[in-house]
Amino acid sequence: MDNAKLLKLIAEDEGPKLDFKMYLDLDNESTKKELTKDVIAIANSYGGRGHLVLGVEDKTKQIVGIDPEAYSEERIQQIILNRCDPPVSIRVESFEIEDRALSVITIFRSHNRPHQMRQTGAFYIRRGSTTDYARRDEVASMLQQNSLMYDELMPVYHAKIEHLDMTDVNRYIKRLTGEICREDCQPLLCDNGLLYFDREDGVYYPTIGGLLLFGVHPQRLLPHTAIKIAYFTASGGLKYHYINGTIIEMLEAAMRYIKRRINDDNYPLAAIEIALCNALIHRDYFDVSREIVVLLSAKQIEISNPGPLYEGTPLNNVMRAPMPRRRNNWLYHQLVFIDSKKRFTRYNRGVQRIKQLTNDIGKAKFINMRKRNLFKVLLPGVDAVKK
């Protein structure tokens, strides 16, 4: 950081990675907590390093200056360290602009998210220029990104073993181990991720992944895991068709329905199937607010799923990587094992394959929307085939 870079920062508006403070009374306990909240929120927010500039009025950007001795790095480090878990890496620097002293706290990009306030256990995140509590799904997503939690292996406490299709489970276990799944095979199902044993109440519960692979109508318990297909009627209104079932059942039913709606043998349906395979594998199953959505129109086909690419994973890297990082790695490997049509291995490096399949009719687009927790695939519509 130098004066030129600092002046550029001051010219910018506050946002998820930038905050201005005119003055902080570090002898005041509530101010120490507010400082820690802002540092935690910036560290937990998407993007690279962030900055907290001290000595600048946030509305007018007027440089008012501070006493730099009151904001030593040692003192600020100690305040943050005592109140934040895990610790956030910061740096404190002093500058002089317009004969006034300023301090800049640089909050480095964190690979240990989510950070929380020790005293309260609260998690914070930046929403635009304000600090807010992180929602449950946002905390879960951060835990998952850092391999601290796997959503497909989480138990569903309102489910029972009876909600699994044991005929399919037995077929899976026999193929996996060569043995028949007997009445006392719950520990074996636990070892393979289909069940979770709660030691406190001594009960076995199906996992999210177990229900998605072998559940009997899993959307009764996990309604957000459906596929919603939207299309325009002759009058211009939108109609919706919901696809339920296990992942493989939904994939096959969705493709049958989409094929009937498109009704054109020249359209590269494999591109849609690849996009759906990717959506079902990579969707954020912690986000219970929406399903995978397929929007069919004459000009464009849109497939969207909750769960953007991980931070620090550019789309170009995903296209080139032979084994890209997956959000639900356990689920992917199970689908590779149980899918007799081998779609989840055949469609590896799916983004690149989608571009190849649609190259003759138009350009496929891929939109990574971290703020909305969405990933979208935009394909040419049926009209593109008729040109």
Short mmCIF file of C-alpha atoms in Angstrom, two decimals:
data_model
loop_
_atom_site.label_atom_id
_atom_site.label_comp_id
_atom_site.label_asym_id
_atom_site.label_seq_id
_atom_site.Cartn_x
_atom_site.Cartn_y
_atom_site.Cartn_z
CA MET A 1 0.00 0.00 0.00
CA ASP A 2 1.22 3.52 -0.82
CA ASN A 3 -0.36 7.00 -0.91
CA ALA A 4 -1.49 6.62 -4.52
CA LYS A 5 -3.30 3.34 -3.80
CA LEU A 6 -4.82 4.82 -0.66
CA LEU A 7 -6.20 7.81 -2.60
CA LYS A 8 -7.77 5.35 -5.06
CA LEU A 9 -9.40 3.52 -2.15
CA ILE A 10 -10.75 6.79 -0.72
CA ALA A 11 -12.28 7.62 -4.12
CA GLU A 12 -14.21 4.34 -4.11
CA ASP A 13 -17.57 3.72 -2.46
CA GLU A 14 -17.91 1.53 0.60
CA GLY A 15 -18.68 -2.07 -0.21
CA PRO A 16 -18.18 -5.69 0.91
CA LYS A 17 -14.41 -5.25 1.04
CA LEU A 18 -14.08 -1.56 1.93
CA ASP A 19 -15.18 0.44 4.97
CA PHE A 20 -14.34 3.95 6.25
CA LYS A 21 -14.20 5.04 9.88
CA MET A 22 -13.74 8.64 10.97
CA TYR A 23 -12.68 7.72 14.50
CA LEU A 24 -12.53 4.71 16.82
CA ASP A 25 -12.29 4.95 20.60
CA LEU A 26 -10.26 1.83 21.30
CA ASP A 27 -10.55 2.36 25.04
CA ASN A 28 -14.26 1.64 24.74
CA GLU A 29 -15.30 -2.02 24.92
CA SER A 30 -18.29 -1.64 22.58
CA THR A 31 -16.06 0.04 19.98
CA LYS A 32 -13.63 -2.89 20.16
CA LYS A 33 -16.52 -5.25 19.46
CA GLU A 34 -17.72 -3.12 16.53
CA LEU A 35 -14.23 -3.09 15.05
CA THR A 36 -14.00 -6.88 15.37
CA LYS A 37 -17.45 -7.28 13.80
CA ASP A 38 -16.39 -5.27 10.75
CA VAL A 39 -13.10 -7.18 10.39
CA ILE A 40 -14.93 -10.53 10.68
CA ALA A 41 -17.56 -9.44 8.14
CA ILE A 42 -14.95 -8.33 5.60
CA ALA A 43 -12.95 -11.56 6.10
CA ASN A 44 -16.10 -13.69 5.66
CA SER A 45 -17.22 -11.89 2.47
CA TYR A 46 -16.36 -13.09 -1.03
CA GLY A 47 -13.39 -11.56 -2.80
CA GLY A 48 -9.73 -10.87 -2.12
CA ARG A 49 -8.28 -8.72 0.61
CA GLY A 50 -10.33 -5.93 2.16
CA HIS A 51 -9.52 -2.61 3.78
CA LEU A 52 -10.77 -0.59 6.72
CA VAL A 53 -9.61 3.04 6.41
CA LEU A 54 -9.42 5.06 9.63
CA GLY A 55 -9.56 8.87 9.57
CA VAL A 56 -12.00 9.35 6.68
CA GLU A 57 -15.64 10.42 7.02
CA ASP A 58 -17.65 7.70 5.27
CA LYS A 59 -20.35 9.89 3.65
CA THR A 60 -18.36 12.90 2.43
CA LYS A 61 -14.95 11.17 2.07
CA GLN A 62 -13.46 14.11 3.96
CA ILE A 63 -10.01 13.31 5.34
CA VAL A 64 -10.18 14.26 9.02
CA GLY A 65 -7.09 12.41 10.24
CA ILE A 66 -6.33 10.44 13.40
CA ASP A 67 -3.62 10.01 16.00
CA PRO A 68 -1.63 7.08 14.51
CA GLU A 69 -0.10 6.20 17.89
CA ALA A 70 -3.59 5.29 19.13
CA TYR A 71 -3.94 2.68 16.37
CA SER A 72 -0.74 0.69 16.58
CA GLU A 73 -0.68 -2.68 14.82
CA GLU A 74 0.10 -4.49 18.07
CA ARG A 75 -2.95 -3.00 19.79
CA ILE A 76 -5.36 -3.70 16.94
CA GLN A 77 -3.98 -7.21 16.45
CA GLN A 78 -4.59 -7.91 20.14
CA ILE A 79 -8.17 -6.60 19.99
CA ILE A 80 -9.00 -8.81 16.98
CA LEU A 81 -7.15 -11.87 18.29
CA ASN A 82 -9.00 -11.83 21.61
CA ARG A 83 -12.44 -11.61 19.99
CA CYS A 84 -12.27 -13.56 16.73
CA ASP A 85 -12.17 -17.31 16.08
CA PRO A 86 -10.34 -18.47 14.06
CA PRO A 87 -7.94 -15.51 13.94
CA VAL A 88 -8.04 -13.15 10.96
CA SER A 89 -4.77 -12.09 9.31
CA ILE A 90 -4.49 -8.30 9.21
CA ARG A 91 -1.88 -5.59 8.67
CA VAL A 92 -1.98 -2.00 9.99
CA GLU A 93 -0.18 0.79 8.14
CA SER A 94 -0.01 4.57 8.70
CA PHE A 95 0.01 7.24 5.99
CA GLU A 96 0.01 11.03 5.74
CA ILE A 97 -2.27 12.69 3.21
CA GLU A 98 -3.07 16.43 3.11
CA ASP A 99 -0.97 16.82 6.29
CA ARG A 100 -3.29 14.45 8.12
CA ALA A 101 -2.48 10.98 9.43
CA LEU A 102 -4.54 7.98 8.33
CA SER A 103 -4.36 4.31 9.23
CA VAL A 104 -5.38 1.41 6.99
CA ILE A 105 -6.23 -2.04 8.34
CA THR A 106 -5.76 -4.57 5.54
CA ILE A 107 -7.80 -7.75 6.04
CA PHE A 108 -6.19 -10.50 4.03
CA ARG A 109 -8.19 -13.05 2.07
CA SER A 110 -9.05 -15.86 4.46
CA HIS A 111 -8.84 -19.59 3.86
CA ASN A 112 -10.28 -20.28 7.33
CA ARG A 113 -13.81 -18.97 6.92
CA PRO A 114 -16.20 -18.68 8.61
CA HIS A 115 -14.86 -16.45 11.37
CA GLN A 116 -17.03 -15.73 14.38
CA MET A 117 -17.15 -13.48 17.42
CA ARG A 118 -15.82 -15.45 20.38
CA GLN A 119 -17.94 -13.75 23.02
CA THR A 120 -21.29 -14.26 21.24
CA GLY A 121 -20.61 -17.01 18.69
CA ALA A 122 -22.15 -14.79 15.99
CA PHE A 123 -21.02 -14.87 12.34
CA TYR A 124 -21.01 -11.67 10.30
CA ILE A 125 -20.86 -10.83 6.60
CA ARG A 126 -20.92 -7.65 4.52
CA ARG A 127 -24.04 -6.88 2.51
CA GLY A 128 -23.04 -4.00 0.30
CA SER A 129 -21.67 -1.33 2.64
CA THR A 130 -23.22 -2.67 5.85
CA THR A 131 -22.24 -5.38 8.31
CA ASP A 132 -24.94 -7.98 8.94
CA TYR A 133 -25.41 -11.38 10.56
CA ALA A 134 -24.57 -14.25 8.21
CA ARG A 135 -27.54 -16.50 7.49
CA ARG A 136 -27.45 -20.20 8.31
CA ASP A 137 -27.00 -21.28 4.68
CA GLU A 138 -24.19 -18.74 4.22
CA VAL A 139 -22.32 -20.12 7.25
CA ALA A 140 -22.88 -23.67 6.03
CA SER A 141 -21.59 -22.76 2.56
CA MET A 142 -18.40 -21.31 4.05
CA LEU A 143 -17.88 -24.42 6.17
CA GLN A 144 -18.35 -26.59 3.10
CA GLN A 145 -15.94 -24.58 0.95
CA ASN A 146 -13.22 -25.12 3.52
CA SER A 147 -13.98 -28.86 3.81
CA LEU A 148 -15.25 -28.50 7.39
CA MET A 149 -18.70 -29.85 6.50
CA TYR A 150 -20.23 -31.94 3.72
CA ASP A 151 -23.88 -31.17 3.19
CA GLU A 152 -24.69 -34.45 1.43
CA LEU A 153 -23.53 -36.34 4.54
CA MET A 154 -25.64 -34.33 6.98
CA PRO A 155 -28.47 -36.25 8.72
CA VAL A 156 -32.12 -35.51 8.04
CA TYR A 157 -33.59 -35.76 11.54
CA HIS A 158 -37.23 -35.91 10.46
CA ALA A 159 -36.50 -38.89 8.18
CA LYS A 160 -36.49 -42.61 8.98
CA ILE A 161 -34.72 -45.59 7.44
CA GLU A 162 -38.10 -46.52 5.94
CA HIS A 163 -37.79 -43.45 3.71
CA LEU A 164 -35.03 -45.25 1.80
CA ASP A 165 -35.85 -47.73 -0.97
CA MET A 166 -34.16 -50.76 0.61
CA THR A 167 -34.41 -52.77 -2.61
CA ASP A 168 -32.15 -50.24 -4.34
CA VAL A 169 -29.96 -49.95 -1.24
CA ASN A 170 -29.51 -53.75 -1.15
CA ARG A 171 -28.59 -53.77 -4.83
CA TYR A 172 -26.02 -51.02 -4.17
CA ILE A 173 -24.50 -52.79 -1.14
CA LYS A 174 -24.29 -56.14 -2.93
CA ARG A 175 -22.51 -54.55 -5.87
CA LEU A 176 -20.22 -52.62 -3.54
CA THR A 177 -19.32 -55.40 -1.08
CA GLY A 178 -20.57 -58.61 -2.68
CA GLU A 179 -22.79 -59.19 0.37
CA ILE A 180 -26.51 -58.86 1.00
CA CYS A 181 -27.58 -56.01 3.29
CA ARG A 182 -29.08 -57.75 6.34
CA GLU A 183 -31.33 -56.33 9.05
CA ASP A 184 -28.32 -55.31 11.16
CA CYS A 185 -26.49 -53.58 8.31
CA GLN A 186 -27.00 -50.02 9.60
CA PRO A 187 -23.31 -49.63 10.58
CA LEU A 188 -22.37 -50.61 7.01
CA LEU A 189 -24.75 -47.97 5.63
CA CYS A 190 -23.21 -45.44 8.02
CA ASP A 191 -19.73 -46.29 6.79
CA ASN A 192 -20.87 -45.61 3.23
CA GLY A 193 -22.58 -42.30 4.03
CA LEU A 194 -26.22 -43.32 3.56
CA LEU A 195 -27.05 -43.21 7.28
CA TYR A 196 -25.89 -41.16 10.25
CA PHE A 197 -25.85 -42.55 13.81
CA ASP A 198 -26.79 -40.03 16.48
CA ARG A 199 -24.99 -41.17 19.62
CA GLU A 200 -27.11 -38.97 21.87
CA ASP A 201 -30.46 -40.60 21.04
CA GLY A 202 -29.09 -43.89 19.63
CA VAL A 203 -31.04 -43.59 16.35
CA TYR A 204 -29.95 -44.00 12.72
CA TYR A 205 -31.07 -41.23 10.36
CA PRO A 206 -30.80 -41.09 6.55
CA THR A 207 -28.40 -38.51 5.22
CA ILE A 208 -29.24 -35.93 2.57
CA GLY A 209 -27.09 -37.91 0.13
CA GLY A 210 -28.78 -41.19 1.07
CA LEU A 211 -32.20 -39.73 0.34
CA LEU A 212 -31.05 -38.12 -2.93
CA LEU A 213 -29.68 -41.44 -4.15
CA PHE A 214 -32.15 -43.98 -2.75
CA GLY A 215 -35.04 -42.05 -1.21
CA VAL A 216 -38.71 -42.85 -1.72
CA HIS A 217 -40.03 -39.48 -2.95
CA PRO A 218 -37.25 -37.53 -1.16
CA GLN A 219 -38.90 -34.15 -1.90
CA ARG A 220 -41.44 -34.85 0.86
CA LEU A 221 -38.52 -34.34 3.24
CA LEU A 222 -36.28 -32.14 1.06
CA PRO A 223 -38.66 -30.04 -1.10
CA HIS A 224 -35.88 -27.72 -2.29
CA THR A 225 -34.11 -30.57 -4.13
CA ALA A 226 -36.68 -30.78 -6.95
CA ILE A 227 -36.22 -29.57 -10.53
CA LYS A 228 -38.63 -26.84 -11.64
CA ILE A 229 -39.20 -26.51 -15.38
CA ALA A 230 -40.76 -23.24 -16.53
CA TYR A 231 -42.09 -22.53 -20.02
CA PHE A 232 -44.21 -19.92 -21.77
CA THR A 233 -47.77 -20.66 -22.83
CA ALA A 234 -49.32 -19.49 -26.10
CA SER A 235 -50.75 -16.47 -24.26
CA GLY A 236 -47.31 -15.49 -22.95
CA GLY A 237 -47.79 -16.60 -19.36
CA LEU A 238 -45.40 -18.83 -17.45
CA LYS A 239 -46.32 -22.37 -16.44
CA TYR A 240 -44.33 -24.66 -14.15
CA HIS A 241 -43.76 -28.38 -14.07
CA TYR A 242 -42.03 -29.99 -11.08
CA ILE A 243 -39.81 -33.06 -11.31
CA ASN A 244 -39.37 -35.15 -8.16
CA GLY A 245 -37.49 -38.31 -7.23
CA THR A 246 -33.90 -39.38 -6.70
CA ILE A 247 -31.19 -37.59 -8.64
CA ILE A 248 -31.13 -40.17 -11.44
CA GLU A 249 -34.95 -40.35 -11.56
CA MET A 250 -35.16 -36.55 -11.81
CA LEU A 251 -32.48 -36.36 -14.50
CA GLU A 252 -34.25 -38.91 -16.68
CA ALA A 253 -37.75 -37.51 -16.10
CA ALA A 254 -36.57 -33.94 -16.75
CA MET A 255 -34.90 -34.90 -20.01
CA ARG A 256 -38.03 -36.76 -21.20
CA TYR A 257 -40.18 -33.73 -20.42
CA ILE A 258 -37.76 -31.22 -21.99
CA LYS A 259 -37.47 -33.34 -25.13
CA ARG A 260 -41.27 -33.28 -25.52
CA ARG A 261 -41.39 -29.51 -24.98
CA ILE A 262 -38.59 -28.77 -27.46
CA ASN A 263 -39.85 -31.29 -30.02
CA ASP A 264 -36.94 -30.82 -32.44
CA ASP A 265 -34.52 -33.65 -33.17
CA ASN A 266 -31.90 -31.18 -34.41
CA TYR A 267 -31.51 -29.49 -31.03
CA PRO A 268 -28.40 -30.71 -29.11
CA LEU A 269 -30.26 -32.10 -26.08
CA ALA A 270 -26.99 -33.50 -24.73
CA ALA A 271 -25.97 -29.92 -23.85
CA ILE A 272 -29.04 -29.60 -21.59
CA GLU A 273 -28.38 -33.02 -20.06
CA ILE A 274 -24.78 -32.05 -19.24
CA ALA A 275 -25.95 -28.80 -17.65
CA LEU A 276 -28.50 -30.70 -15.55
CA CYS A 277 -25.90 -33.29 -14.48
CA ASN A 278 -23.61 -30.48 -13.36
CA ALA A 279 -26.45 -28.68 -11.57
CA LEU A 280 -27.48 -31.83 -9.67
CA ILE A 281 -23.90 -32.56 -8.60
CA HIS A 282 -22.72 -29.04 -7.84
CA ARG A 283 -25.83 -27.38 -6.42
CA ASP A 284 -25.68 -26.00 -2.89
CA TYR A 285 -27.98 -28.36 -0.99
CA PHE A 286 -27.76 -26.10 2.08
CA ASP A 287 -29.72 -23.44 0.17
CA VAL A 288 -33.31 -24.45 0.90
CA SER A 289 -34.84 -21.35 -0.72
CA ARG A 290 -35.00 -22.60 -4.32
CA GLU A 291 -34.82 -25.55 -6.67
CA ILE A 292 -32.82 -26.15 -9.82
CA VAL A 293 -34.75 -24.20 -12.48
CA VAL A 294 -34.91 -24.85 -16.23
CA LEU A 295 -36.51 -21.97 -18.17
CA LEU A 296 -37.51 -22.92 -21.71
CA SER A 297 -38.18 -20.26 -24.32
CA ALA A 298 -37.84 -20.01 -28.09
CA LYS A 299 -34.85 -17.68 -27.88
CA GLN A 300 -33.00 -19.10 -24.86
CA ILE A 301 -32.82 -22.05 -22.50
CA GLU A 302 -31.62 -21.24 -18.99
CA ILE A 303 -30.50 -23.76 -16.36
CA SER A 304 -29.77 -22.29 -12.94
CA ASN A 305 -28.81 -23.91 -9.66
CA PRO A 306 -28.04 -22.59 -6.17
CA GLY A 307 -24.28 -22.64 -5.60
CA PRO A 308 -21.76 -20.61 -7.62
CA LEU A 309 -18.22 -21.71 -8.38
CA TYR A 310 -16.01 -21.63 -5.33
CA GLU A 311 -14.15 -18.42 -4.66
CA GLY A 312 -10.79 -18.47 -6.43
CA THR A 313 -12.03 -20.95 -9.07
CA PRO A 314 -12.20 -19.08 -12.42
CA LEU A 315 -14.44 -20.55 -15.10
CA ASN A 316 -11.48 -20.94 -17.47
CA ASN A 317 -9.77 -23.16 -14.90
CA VAL A 318 -12.89 -25.32 -14.63
CA MET A 319 -12.97 -25.73 -18.41
CA ARG A 320 -9.34 -26.83 -18.60
CA ALA A 321 -9.05 -28.92 -15.43
CA PRO A 322 -9.38 -32.69 -16.00
CA MET A 323 -10.63 -33.09 -12.41
CA PRO A 324 -12.21 -29.77 -11.30
CA ARG A 325 -13.04 -29.14 -7.66
CA ARG A 326 -16.55 -30.29 -6.80
CA ARG A 327 -18.88 -29.00 -4.12
CA ASN A 328 -20.39 -32.44 -3.39
CA ASN A 329 -17.52 -34.81 -4.05
CA TRP A 330 -19.01 -37.77 -2.14
CA LEU A 331 -22.26 -37.45 -4.10
CA TYR A 332 -20.37 -37.32 -7.40
CA HIS A 333 -18.47 -40.54 -6.69
CA GLN A 334 -21.65 -42.35 -5.65
CA LEU A 335 -23.42 -41.28 -8.85
CA VAL A 336 -20.45 -42.44 -10.92
CA PHE A 337 -20.80 -45.84 -9.22
CA ILE A 338 -24.57 -46.33 -9.46
CA ASP A 339 -25.42 -44.68 -12.83
CA SER A 340 -25.55 -47.53 -15.35
CA LYS A 341 -25.54 -45.06 -18.27
CA LYS A 342 -22.25 -43.50 -17.07
CA ARG A 343 -23.50 -39.94 -17.65
CA PHE A 344 -21.53 -38.46 -14.78
CA THR A 345 -18.22 -39.77 -16.12
CA ARG A 346 -19.04 -39.24 -19.79
CA TYR A 347 -19.80 -35.59 -19.11
CA ASN A 348 -16.60 -34.74 -17.26
CA ARG A 349 -15.32 -31.27 -18.24
CA GLY A 350 -18.95 -30.47 -18.97
CA VAL A 351 -18.57 -26.72 -19.53
CA GLN A 352 -16.21 -27.27 -22.44
CA ARG A 353 -18.44 -29.99 -23.89
CA ILE A 354 -21.53 -27.74 -23.71
CA LYS A 355 -19.70 -25.08 -25.73
CA GLN A 356 -18.72 -27.65 -28.35
CA LEU A 357 -22.27 -29.05 -28.66
CA THR A 358 -23.90 -25.63 -29.13
CA ASN A 359 -21.19 -24.13 -31.30
CA ASP A 360 -23.19 -24.61 -34.54
CA ILE A 361 -26.37 -22.91 -33.29
CA GLY A 362 -25.05 -20.12 -31.08
CA LYS A 363 -22.98 -19.22 -28.06
CA ALA A 364 -23.41 -20.85 -24.66
CA LYS A 365 -22.90 -18.51 -21.72
CA PHE A 366 -22.00 -19.27 -18.11
CA ILE A 367 -22.76 -16.80 -15.32
CA ASN A 368 -21.30 -17.13 -11.83
CA MET A 369 -23.39 -15.07 -9.38
CA ARG A 370 -21.74 -15.26 -5.95
CA LYS A 371 -23.86 -12.53 -4.36
CA ARG A 372 -27.06 -14.39 -5.29
CA ASN A 373 -25.54 -17.83 -4.66
CA LEU A 374 -26.39 -18.92 -8.21
CA PHE A 375 -24.75 -20.46 -11.25
CA LYS A 376 -26.49 -20.12 -14.62
CA VAL A 377 -26.02 -21.80 -17.98
CA LEU A 378 -27.58 -19.95 -20.93
CA LEU A 379 -28.07 -21.97 -24.11
CA PRO A 380 -29.48 -20.92 -27.50
CA GLY A 381 -33.21 -21.54 -27.78
CA VAL A 382 -35.04 -23.69 -30.30
CA ASP A 383 -35.31 -20.78 -32.75
CA ALA A 384 -31.53 -20.98 -33.26
CA VAL A 385 -31.90 -24.44 -34.84
CA LYS A 386 -34.46 -23.19 -37.36
CA LYS A 387 -32.24 -20.40 -38.73
#
